[in-house]
Coordinates of C-alpha atoms in Angstrom, one line a residue:
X1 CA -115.8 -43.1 31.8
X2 CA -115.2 -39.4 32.2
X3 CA -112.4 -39.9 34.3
X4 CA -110.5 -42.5 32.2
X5 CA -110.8 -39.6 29.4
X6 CA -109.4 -36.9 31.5
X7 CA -106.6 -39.4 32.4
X8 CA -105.6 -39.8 28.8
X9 CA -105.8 -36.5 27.7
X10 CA -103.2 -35.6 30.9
X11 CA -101.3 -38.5 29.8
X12 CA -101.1 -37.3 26.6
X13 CA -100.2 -34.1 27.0
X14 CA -97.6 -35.2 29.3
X15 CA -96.2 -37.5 26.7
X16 CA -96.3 -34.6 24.4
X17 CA -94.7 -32.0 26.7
X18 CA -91.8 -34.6 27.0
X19 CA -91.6 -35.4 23.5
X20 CA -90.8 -32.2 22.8
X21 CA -88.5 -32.1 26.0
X22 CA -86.7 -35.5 24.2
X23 CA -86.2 -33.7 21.0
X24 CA -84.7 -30.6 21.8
X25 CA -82.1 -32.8 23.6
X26 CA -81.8 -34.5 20.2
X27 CA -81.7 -31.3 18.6
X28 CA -78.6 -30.4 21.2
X29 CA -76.8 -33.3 20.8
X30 CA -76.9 -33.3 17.4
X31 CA -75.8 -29.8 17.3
X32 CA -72.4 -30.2 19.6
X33 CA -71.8 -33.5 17.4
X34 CA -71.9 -31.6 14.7
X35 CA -69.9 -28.7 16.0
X36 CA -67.4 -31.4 16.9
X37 CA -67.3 -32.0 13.2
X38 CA -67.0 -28.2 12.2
X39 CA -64.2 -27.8 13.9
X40 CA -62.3 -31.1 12.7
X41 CA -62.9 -30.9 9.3
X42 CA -64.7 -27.6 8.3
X43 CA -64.8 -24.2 7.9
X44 CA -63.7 -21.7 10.9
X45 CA -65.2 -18.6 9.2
X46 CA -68.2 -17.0 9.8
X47 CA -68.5 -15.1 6.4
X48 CA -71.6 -15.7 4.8
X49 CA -70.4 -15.9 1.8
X50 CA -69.1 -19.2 3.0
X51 CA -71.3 -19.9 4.8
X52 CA -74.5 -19.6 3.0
X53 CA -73.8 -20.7 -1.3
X54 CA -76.1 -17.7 -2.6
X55 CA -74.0 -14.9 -0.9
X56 CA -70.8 -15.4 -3.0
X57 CA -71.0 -12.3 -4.7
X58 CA -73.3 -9.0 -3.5
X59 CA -73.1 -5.9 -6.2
X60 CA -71.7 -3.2 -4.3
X61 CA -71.4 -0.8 -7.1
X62 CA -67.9 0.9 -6.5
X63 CA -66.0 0.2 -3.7
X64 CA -62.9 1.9 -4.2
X65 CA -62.6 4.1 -1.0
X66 CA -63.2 0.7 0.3
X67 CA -60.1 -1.3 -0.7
X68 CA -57.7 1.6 0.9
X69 CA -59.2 1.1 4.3
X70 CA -59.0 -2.2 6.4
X71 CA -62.1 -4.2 6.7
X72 CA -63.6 -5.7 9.7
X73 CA -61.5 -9.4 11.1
X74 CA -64.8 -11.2 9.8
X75 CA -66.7 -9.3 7.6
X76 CA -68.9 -11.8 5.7
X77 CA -70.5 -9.8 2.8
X78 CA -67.9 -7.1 1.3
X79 CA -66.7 -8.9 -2.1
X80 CA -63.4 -10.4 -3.3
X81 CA -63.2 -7.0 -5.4
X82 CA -63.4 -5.0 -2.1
X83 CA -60.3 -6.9 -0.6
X84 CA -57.3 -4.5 -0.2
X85 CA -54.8 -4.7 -3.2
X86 CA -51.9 -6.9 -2.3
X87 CA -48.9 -5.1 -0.6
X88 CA -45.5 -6.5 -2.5
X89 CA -42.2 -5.7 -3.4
X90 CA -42.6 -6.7 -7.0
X91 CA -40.3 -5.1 -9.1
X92 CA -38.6 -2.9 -6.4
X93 CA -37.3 -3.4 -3.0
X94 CA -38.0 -0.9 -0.2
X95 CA -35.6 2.3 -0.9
X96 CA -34.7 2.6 2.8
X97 CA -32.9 -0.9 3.1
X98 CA -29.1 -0.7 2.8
X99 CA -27.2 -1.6 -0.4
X100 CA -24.0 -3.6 -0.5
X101 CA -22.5 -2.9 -4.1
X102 CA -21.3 -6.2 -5.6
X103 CA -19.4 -4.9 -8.7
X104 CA -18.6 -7.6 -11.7
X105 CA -15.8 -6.5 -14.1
X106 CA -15.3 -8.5 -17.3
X107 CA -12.2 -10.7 -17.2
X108 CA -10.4 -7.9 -19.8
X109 CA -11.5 -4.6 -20.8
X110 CA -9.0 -5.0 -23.9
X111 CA -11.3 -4.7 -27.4
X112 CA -10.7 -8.0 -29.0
X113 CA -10.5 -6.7 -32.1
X114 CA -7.9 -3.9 -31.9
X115 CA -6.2 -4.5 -28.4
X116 CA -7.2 -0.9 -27.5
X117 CA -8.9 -0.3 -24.4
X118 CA -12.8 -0.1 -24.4
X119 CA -14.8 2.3 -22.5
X120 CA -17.8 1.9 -20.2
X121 CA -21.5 2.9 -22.2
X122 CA -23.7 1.6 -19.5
X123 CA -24.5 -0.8 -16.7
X124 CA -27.6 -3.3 -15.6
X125 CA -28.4 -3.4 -12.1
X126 CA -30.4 -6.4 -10.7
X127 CA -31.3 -6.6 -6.7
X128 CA -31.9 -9.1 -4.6
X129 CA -32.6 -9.7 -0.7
X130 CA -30.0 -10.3 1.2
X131 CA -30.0 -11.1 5.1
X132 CA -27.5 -11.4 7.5
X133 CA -28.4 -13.6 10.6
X134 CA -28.2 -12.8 13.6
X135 CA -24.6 -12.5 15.0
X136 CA -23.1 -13.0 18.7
X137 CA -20.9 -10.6 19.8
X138 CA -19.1 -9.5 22.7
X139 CA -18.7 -5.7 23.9
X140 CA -15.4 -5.3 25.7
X141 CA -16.2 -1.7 27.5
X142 CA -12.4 -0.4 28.5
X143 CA -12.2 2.3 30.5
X144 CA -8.7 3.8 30.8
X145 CA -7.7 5.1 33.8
X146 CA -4.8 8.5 34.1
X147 CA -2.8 9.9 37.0
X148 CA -0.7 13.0 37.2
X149 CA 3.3 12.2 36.9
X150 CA 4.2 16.0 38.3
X151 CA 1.9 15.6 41.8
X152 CA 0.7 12.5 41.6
X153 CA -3.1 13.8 42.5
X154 CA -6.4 11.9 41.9
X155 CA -7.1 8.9 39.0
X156 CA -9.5 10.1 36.3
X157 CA -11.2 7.4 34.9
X158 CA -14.8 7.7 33.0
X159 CA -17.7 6.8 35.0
X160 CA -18.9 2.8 34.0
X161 CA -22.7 2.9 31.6
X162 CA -25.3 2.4 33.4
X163 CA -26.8 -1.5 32.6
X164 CA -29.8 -2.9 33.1
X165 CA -28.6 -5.8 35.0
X166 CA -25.9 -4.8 37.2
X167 CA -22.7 -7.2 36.5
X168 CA -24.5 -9.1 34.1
X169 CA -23.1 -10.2 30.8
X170 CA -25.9 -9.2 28.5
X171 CA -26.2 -5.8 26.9
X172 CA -29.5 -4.1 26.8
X173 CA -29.5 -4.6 23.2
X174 CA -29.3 -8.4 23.8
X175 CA -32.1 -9.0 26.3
X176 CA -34.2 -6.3 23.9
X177 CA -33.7 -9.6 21.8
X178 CA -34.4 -11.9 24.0
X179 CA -37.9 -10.2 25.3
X180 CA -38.7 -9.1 21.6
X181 CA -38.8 -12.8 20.2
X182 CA -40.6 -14.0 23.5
X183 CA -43.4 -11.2 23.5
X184 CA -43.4 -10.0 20.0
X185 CA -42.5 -13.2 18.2
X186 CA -44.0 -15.9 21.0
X187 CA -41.0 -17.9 21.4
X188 CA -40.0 -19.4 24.3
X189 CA -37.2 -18.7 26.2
X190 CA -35.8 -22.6 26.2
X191 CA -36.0 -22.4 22.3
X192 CA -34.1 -19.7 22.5
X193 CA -31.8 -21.5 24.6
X194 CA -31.7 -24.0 22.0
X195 CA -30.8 -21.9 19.2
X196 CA -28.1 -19.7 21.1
X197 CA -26.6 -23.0 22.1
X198 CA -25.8 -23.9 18.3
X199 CA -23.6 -20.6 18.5
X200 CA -21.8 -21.7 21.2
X201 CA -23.5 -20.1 24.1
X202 CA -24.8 -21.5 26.6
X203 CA -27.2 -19.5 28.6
X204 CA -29.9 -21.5 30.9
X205 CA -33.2 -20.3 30.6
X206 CA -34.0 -19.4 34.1
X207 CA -31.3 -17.0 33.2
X208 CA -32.8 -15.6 30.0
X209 CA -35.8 -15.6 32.2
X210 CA -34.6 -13.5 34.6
X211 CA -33.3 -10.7 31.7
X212 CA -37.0 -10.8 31.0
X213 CA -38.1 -9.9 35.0
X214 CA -35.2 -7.1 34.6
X215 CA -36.9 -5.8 30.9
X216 CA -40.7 -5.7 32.6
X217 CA -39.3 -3.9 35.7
X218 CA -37.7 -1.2 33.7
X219 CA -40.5 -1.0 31.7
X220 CA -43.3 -0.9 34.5
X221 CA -43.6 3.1 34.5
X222 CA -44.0 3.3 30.6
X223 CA -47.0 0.5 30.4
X224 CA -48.4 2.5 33.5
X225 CA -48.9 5.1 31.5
X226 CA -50.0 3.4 28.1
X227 CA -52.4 2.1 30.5
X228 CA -53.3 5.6 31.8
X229 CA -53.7 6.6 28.3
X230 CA -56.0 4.1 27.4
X231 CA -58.2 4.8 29.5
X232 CA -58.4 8.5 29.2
X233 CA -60.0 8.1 25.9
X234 CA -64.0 8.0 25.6
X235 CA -63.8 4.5 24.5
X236 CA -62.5 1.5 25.0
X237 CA -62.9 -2.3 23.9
X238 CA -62.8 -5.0 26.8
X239 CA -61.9 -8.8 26.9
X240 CA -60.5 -11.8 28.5
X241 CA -58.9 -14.4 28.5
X242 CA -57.6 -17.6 30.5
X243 CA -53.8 -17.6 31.6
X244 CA -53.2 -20.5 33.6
X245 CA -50.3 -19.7 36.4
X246 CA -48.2 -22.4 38.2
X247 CA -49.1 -22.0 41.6
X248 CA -45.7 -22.9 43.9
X249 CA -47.6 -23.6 46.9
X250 CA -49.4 -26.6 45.5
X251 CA -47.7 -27.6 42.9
X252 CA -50.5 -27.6 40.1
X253 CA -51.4 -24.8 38.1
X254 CA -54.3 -22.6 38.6
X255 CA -56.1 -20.5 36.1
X256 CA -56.2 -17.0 35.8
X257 CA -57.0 -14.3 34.0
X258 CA -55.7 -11.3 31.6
X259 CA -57.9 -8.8 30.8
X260 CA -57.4 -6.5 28.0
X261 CA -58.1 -3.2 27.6
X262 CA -57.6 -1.7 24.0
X263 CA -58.3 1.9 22.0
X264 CA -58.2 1.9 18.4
X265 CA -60.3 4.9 16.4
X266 CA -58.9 4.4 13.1
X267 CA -62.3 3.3 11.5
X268 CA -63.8 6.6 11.9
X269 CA -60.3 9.1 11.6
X270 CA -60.2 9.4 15.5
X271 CA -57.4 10.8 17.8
X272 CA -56.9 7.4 19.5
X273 CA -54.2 5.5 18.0
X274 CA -54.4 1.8 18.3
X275 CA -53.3 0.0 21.4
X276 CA -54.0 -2.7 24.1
X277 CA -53.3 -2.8 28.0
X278 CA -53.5 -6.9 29.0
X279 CA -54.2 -6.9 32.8
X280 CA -52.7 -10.0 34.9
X281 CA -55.7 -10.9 37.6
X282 CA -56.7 -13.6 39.9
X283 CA -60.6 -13.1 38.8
X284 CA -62.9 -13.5 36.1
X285 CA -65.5 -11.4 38.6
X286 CA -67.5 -8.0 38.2
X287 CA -65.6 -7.1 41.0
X288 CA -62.5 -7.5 39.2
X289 CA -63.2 -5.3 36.0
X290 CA -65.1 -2.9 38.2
X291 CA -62.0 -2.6 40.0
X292 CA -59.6 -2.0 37.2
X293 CA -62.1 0.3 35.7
X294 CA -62.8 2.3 38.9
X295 CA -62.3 5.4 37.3
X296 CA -63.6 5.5 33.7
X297 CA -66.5 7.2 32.4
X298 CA -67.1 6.2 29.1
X299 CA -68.3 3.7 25.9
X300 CA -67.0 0.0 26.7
X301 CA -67.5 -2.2 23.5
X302 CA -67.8 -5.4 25.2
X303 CA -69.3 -9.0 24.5
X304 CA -72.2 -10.4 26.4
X305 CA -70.5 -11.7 29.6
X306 CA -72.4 -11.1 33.0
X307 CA -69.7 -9.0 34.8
X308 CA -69.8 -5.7 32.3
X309 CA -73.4 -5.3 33.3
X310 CA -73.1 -4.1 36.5
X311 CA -71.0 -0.9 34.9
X312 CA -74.4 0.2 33.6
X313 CA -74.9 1.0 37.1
X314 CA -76.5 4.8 37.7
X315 CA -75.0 4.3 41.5
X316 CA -71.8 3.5 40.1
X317 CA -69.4 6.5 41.6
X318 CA -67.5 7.6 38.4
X319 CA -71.0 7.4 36.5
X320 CA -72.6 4.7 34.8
X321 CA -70.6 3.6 31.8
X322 CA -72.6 2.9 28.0
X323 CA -72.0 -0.6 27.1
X324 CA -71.5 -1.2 23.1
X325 CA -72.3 -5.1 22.8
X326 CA -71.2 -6.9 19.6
X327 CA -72.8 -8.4 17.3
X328 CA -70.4 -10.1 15.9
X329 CA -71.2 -12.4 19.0
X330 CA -74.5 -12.5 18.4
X331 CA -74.4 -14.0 14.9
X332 CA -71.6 -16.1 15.8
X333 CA -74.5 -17.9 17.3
X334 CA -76.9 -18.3 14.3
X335 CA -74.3 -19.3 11.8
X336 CA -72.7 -22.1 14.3
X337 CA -76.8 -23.5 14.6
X338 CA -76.8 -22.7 10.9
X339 CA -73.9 -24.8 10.5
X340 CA -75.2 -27.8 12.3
X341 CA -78.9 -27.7 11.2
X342 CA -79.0 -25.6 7.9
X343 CA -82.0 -24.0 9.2
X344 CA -84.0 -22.0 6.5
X345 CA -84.8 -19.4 9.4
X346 CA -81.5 -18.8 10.4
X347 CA -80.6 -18.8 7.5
X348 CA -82.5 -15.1 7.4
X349 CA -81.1 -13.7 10.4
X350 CA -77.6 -14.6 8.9
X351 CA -78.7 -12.7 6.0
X352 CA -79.4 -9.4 8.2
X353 CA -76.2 -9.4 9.8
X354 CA -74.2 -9.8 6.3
X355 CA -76.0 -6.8 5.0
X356 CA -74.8 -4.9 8.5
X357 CA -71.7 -5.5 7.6
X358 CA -71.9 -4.8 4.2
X359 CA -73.1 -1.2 5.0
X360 CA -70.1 -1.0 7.6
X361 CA -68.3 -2.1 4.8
X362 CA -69.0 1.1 2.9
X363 CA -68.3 3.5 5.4
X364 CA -65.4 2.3 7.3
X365 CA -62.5 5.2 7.2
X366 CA -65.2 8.2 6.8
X367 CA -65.9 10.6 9.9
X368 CA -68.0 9.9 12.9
X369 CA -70.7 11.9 11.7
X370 CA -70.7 10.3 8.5
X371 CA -71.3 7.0 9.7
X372 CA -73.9 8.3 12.4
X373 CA -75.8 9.6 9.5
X374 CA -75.4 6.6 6.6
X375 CA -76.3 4.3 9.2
X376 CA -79.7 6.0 10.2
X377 CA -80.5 5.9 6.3
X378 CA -79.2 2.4 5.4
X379 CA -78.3 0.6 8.9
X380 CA -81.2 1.2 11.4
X381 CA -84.3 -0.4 8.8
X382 CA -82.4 -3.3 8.7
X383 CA -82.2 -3.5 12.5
X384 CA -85.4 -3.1 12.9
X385 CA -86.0 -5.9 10.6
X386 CA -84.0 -8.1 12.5
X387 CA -86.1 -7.0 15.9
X388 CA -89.2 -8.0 14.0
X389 CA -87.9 -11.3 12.8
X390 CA -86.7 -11.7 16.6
X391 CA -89.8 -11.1 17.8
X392 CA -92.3 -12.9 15.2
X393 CA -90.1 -16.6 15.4
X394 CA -89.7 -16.8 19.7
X395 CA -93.5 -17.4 20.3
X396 CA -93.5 -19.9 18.3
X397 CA -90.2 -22.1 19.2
X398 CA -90.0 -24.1 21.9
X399 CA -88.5 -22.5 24.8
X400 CA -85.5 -25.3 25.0
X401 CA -84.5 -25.2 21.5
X402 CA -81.4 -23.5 21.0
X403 CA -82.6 -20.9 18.4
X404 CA -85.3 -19.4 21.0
X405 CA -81.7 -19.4 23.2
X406 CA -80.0 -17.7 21.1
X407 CA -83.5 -15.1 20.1
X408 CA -83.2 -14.0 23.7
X409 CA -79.9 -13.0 24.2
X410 CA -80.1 -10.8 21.5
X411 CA -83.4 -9.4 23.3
X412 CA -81.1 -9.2 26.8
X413 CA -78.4 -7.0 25.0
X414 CA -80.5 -5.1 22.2
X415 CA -79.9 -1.9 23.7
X416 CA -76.2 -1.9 23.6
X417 CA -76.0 -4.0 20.0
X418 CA -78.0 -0.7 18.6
X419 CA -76.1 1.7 20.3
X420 CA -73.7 1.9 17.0
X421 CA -76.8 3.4 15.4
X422 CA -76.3 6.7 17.9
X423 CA -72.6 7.1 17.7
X424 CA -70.5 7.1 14.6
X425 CA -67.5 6.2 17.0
X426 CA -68.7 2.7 17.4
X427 CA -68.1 -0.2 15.8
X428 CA -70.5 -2.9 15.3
X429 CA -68.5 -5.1 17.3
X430 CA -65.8 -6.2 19.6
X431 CA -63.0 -7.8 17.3
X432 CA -60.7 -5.1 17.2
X433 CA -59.8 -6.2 20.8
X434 CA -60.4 -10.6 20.2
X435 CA -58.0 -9.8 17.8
X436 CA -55.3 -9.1 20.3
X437 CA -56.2 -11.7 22.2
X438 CA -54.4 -14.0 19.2
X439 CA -50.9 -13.2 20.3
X440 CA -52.0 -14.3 24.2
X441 CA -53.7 -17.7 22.5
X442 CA -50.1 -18.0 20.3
X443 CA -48.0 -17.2 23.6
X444 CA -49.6 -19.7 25.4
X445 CA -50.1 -22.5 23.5
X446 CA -46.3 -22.4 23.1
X447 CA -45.5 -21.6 27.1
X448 CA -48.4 -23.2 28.3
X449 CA -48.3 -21.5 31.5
X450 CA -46.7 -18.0 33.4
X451 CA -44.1 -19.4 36.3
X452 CA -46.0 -17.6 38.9
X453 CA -48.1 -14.4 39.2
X454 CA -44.7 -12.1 38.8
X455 CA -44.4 -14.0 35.8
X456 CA -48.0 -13.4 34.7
X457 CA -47.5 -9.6 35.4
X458 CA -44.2 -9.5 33.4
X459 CA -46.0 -11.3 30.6
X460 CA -48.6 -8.8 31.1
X461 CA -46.3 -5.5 30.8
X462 CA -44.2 -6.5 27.6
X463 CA -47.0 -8.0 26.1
X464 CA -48.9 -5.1 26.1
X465 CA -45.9 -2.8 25.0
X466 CA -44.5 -4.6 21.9
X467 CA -48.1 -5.3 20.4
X468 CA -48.6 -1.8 20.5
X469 CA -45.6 -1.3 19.2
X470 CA -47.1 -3.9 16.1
X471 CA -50.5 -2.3 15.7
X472 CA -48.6 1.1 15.1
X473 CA -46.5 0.0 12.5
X474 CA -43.1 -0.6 14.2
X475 CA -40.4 -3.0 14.5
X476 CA -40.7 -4.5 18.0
X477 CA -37.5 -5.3 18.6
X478 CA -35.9 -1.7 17.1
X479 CA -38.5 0.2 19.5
X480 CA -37.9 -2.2 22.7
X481 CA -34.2 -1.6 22.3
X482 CA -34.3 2.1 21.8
X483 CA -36.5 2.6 24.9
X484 CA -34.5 0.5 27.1
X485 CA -31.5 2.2 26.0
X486 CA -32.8 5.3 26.9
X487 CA -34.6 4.6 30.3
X488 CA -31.7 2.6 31.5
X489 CA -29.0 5.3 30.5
X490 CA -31.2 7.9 32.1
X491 CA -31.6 9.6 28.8
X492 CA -35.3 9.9 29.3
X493 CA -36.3 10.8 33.3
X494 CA -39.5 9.1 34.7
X495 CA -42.0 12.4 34.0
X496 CA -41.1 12.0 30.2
X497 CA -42.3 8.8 29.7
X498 CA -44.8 9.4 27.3
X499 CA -42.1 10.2 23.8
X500 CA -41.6 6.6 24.1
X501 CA -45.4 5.6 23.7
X502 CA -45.2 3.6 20.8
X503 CA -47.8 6.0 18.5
X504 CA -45.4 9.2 20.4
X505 CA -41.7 7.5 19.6
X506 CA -39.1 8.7 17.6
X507 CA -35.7 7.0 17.1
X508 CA -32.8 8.5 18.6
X509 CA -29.5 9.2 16.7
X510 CA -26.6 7.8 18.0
X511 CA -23.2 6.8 17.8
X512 CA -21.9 3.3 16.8
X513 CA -19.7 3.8 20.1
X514 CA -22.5 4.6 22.2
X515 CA -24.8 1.4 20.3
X516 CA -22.1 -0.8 21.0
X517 CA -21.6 -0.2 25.2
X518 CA -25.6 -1.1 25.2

């Protein structure tokens, strides 16, 4: 009898162990099915205040010196109020744009009354935006040639310019067009085929994308030293991304990587303008990021992935690097379970982060030190709330369920996602550089893949150049031009690269004459 006892209980607490195995499969399932759902027919953001009903509206009290700075790319708790005011021409058009004068006389100046002649009292001026389309042209360079009559010596003729592509037909100025909608704009070359083609040109697009080899070979010493630049600064942000790569050899296409690499201290009023290196490579491995970051000794603000833990490493021979994890990763996790379950627990960690952010919110465009110090007074208690809520809910989940999965990666990487408390420098997480991984997503949705790795590396050098040239505020295609120009003329020598770092570049003043043979 006391065996047939024992028996049952074992059986029933096997029944019960997999019970409990059965539903947090369930609970899985139904969680994927319903992120299925999410992304078909609901929200992609991961404010709260969309996320959870109740968080529509915090009182911040006055958040002026907020609205002048930029927020972070998914803030979830700074109010509509805090939003920066709209940036419109309304009422008047930039002063800098040129004016064409379109005068319109009456049909007779002759008074109507007396025949004498009437005299002007005023004027009304309206304005409206014009544009001209862009026009084909073609740049006939003549180069006279002179001989003495008297002795009949020597021919003078003026040396031929300098081009990028040596008996081509294209002008610099034409492929800075070409490269500049491709890298800046993300249109593909056989588009641009297309539209070229309704002007009468035609221009395959193997040849357009050969102008675009010649563009990234000119331009290999300048990203080079962007790149250098980079990583001289005390800290960087770190991503990747998948780039698949046609692979000639077998015919199929094989998937790489780019790696970017990306400095940006305007949250804090920092030296480091904002930038980003992309990084063509074969690997996804430690091996590879340790590699391209051989040298640095610094603060990498990185998300959660394996391979950036092994630059923690005290061996490691430039020194061990600080690793900055986000935690915008982190409660990515809770608010997609929160979106599928509605949980009343996550529900509280979602909470803590949104008040994280709200306190970033606040402080975002003061001085490092300012932020160290606000966020030891208003950041770190609710941290440590969020540790104790961690720590009180894992013992009692089941160790499947996805929540306890999610509790213990943020136990894994707690070190890093508080190290933002320490240093005023750092941001609470990583989207400054997933934001530039948007153009990269854009480019190759619409290429689907780089012809081969020189294509890849191409991709990688203008890529990296004319988003730069975005995040600092300039037109791509006006700063691609003017920095061919000058490299290809010889204008600017190899050791003085750096004036034509996007955040270093100043337009040159030309001649029409000298615009035109470009």
């Amino acid at each position: 009898m006391t065996d047939t006892l024992e028996n049952l209980a074992k059986a029933l607490e096997a029944m019960t162990h997999r019970v409990a195995e059965l539903e947090a499969e369930l609970e899985a399932k139904n969680r994927q099915l319903n992120t299925y759902k999410a992304m078909l027919f609901g929200s992609r953001t991961e404010k709260a205040r969309v996320v959870l009903d109740e968080q529509g509206c915090l009182d911040l009290g006055d958040l002026s010196s907020v609205a002048s700075t930029p927020l972070a790319a998914n803030d979830d708790s700074a109010p509509k109020m805090a939003k920066r005011k709209a940036r419109r021409n309304i009422g008047a058009l930039p002063k800098h744009l040129p004016r064409v004068i379109h005068l319109i006389e009456p049909a007779s100046t002759q008074c109507a009354c007396c025949q004498g002649v009437m005299h002007k009292i005023g004027e009304d001026i309206s304005e409206a935006l014009d544009i001209v389309p862009a026009i084909l042209r073609v740049i006939a360079t003549v180069r006279p040639k002179y001989a003495c009559r008297t002795c009949e010596g020597g021919v003078v003729q003026a040396p031929a310019p300098r081009r990028m592509i040596e008996g081509g037909m294209a002008t610099t100025s034409f492929i800075a067009w070409v490269v500049s909608q491709r890298f800046a704009w993300y249109l593909p070359v056989y588009r641009q085929a297309q539209m070229l083609s309704g002007h009468g040109l035609q221009i395959d697009r193997s040849t357009l994308s050969r102008m675009v080899k010649s563009a990234a070979w000119w331009l290999d010493g300048l990203f080079d030293r962007q790149l250098k630049f980079v990583h001289s600064q005390a800290r960087i942000y770190v991503d990747e991304t998948r780039m698949p790569v046609l692979d000639p050899g077998r015919g199929k296409v094989r998937i790489d990587q780019f790696w970017a690499h990306g400095i940006d201290d305007r949250p804090w009023n920092g030296p480091a303008p904002p930038g980003v290196c992309y990084i063509h490579a074969a690997s996804r491995s430690g091996l590879e990021i340790a590699e391209q970051l051989r040298s640095y000794d610094g603060v990498l603000q990185v998300d959660g992935y394996g391979a950036y833990k092994h630059l923690a490493n005290p061996g490691r021979g430039a020194g061990p690097i600080q690793l900055a994890f986000c935690l915008a990763h982190l409660r990515r996790r809770f608010v997609d379970l929160y979106k599928s379950t509605k949980s009343p627990l996550t529900e509280q960690f979602i909470k803590l982060f949104g008040e994280i952010y709200r306190i970033e919110a606040e402080i975002r465009g003061t001085s490092a030190e300012h932020r160290r110090r606000f966020r030891q007074e208003q950041s770190r208690p609710v941290m440590e709330k969020l540790k104790a809520l961690l720590d009180d809910t894992l013992p009692r989940l089941s160790t499947k369920s996805t929540l306890a999965e999610h509790i213990r990666y943020a136990h894994d990487h707690w070190h890093g996602l508080i190290l933002f408390l320490e240093d005023g420098r750092i941001e609470v997480d990583n989207n400054m550089i997933e934001r530039q991984m948007r153009p990269i997503a854009l480019g190759r949705r619409n290429s689907l893949f780089a012809g081969n790795e020189g294509g890849a590396r191409s991709w990688a050098v203008l890529a990296s150049l004319l988003q730069t040239a975005k995040l600092n505020g300039l037109d791509p295609f006006t700063w691609l031009n003017d920095v061919l120009i000058r490299i290809v003329s010889g204008e600017v020598k190899n050791n003085d690269l750096d004036q034509l770092l996007a955040w270093n570049w100043k337009p040159a003043v030309r001649s029409p004459q000298i615009d035109m043979a470009a």
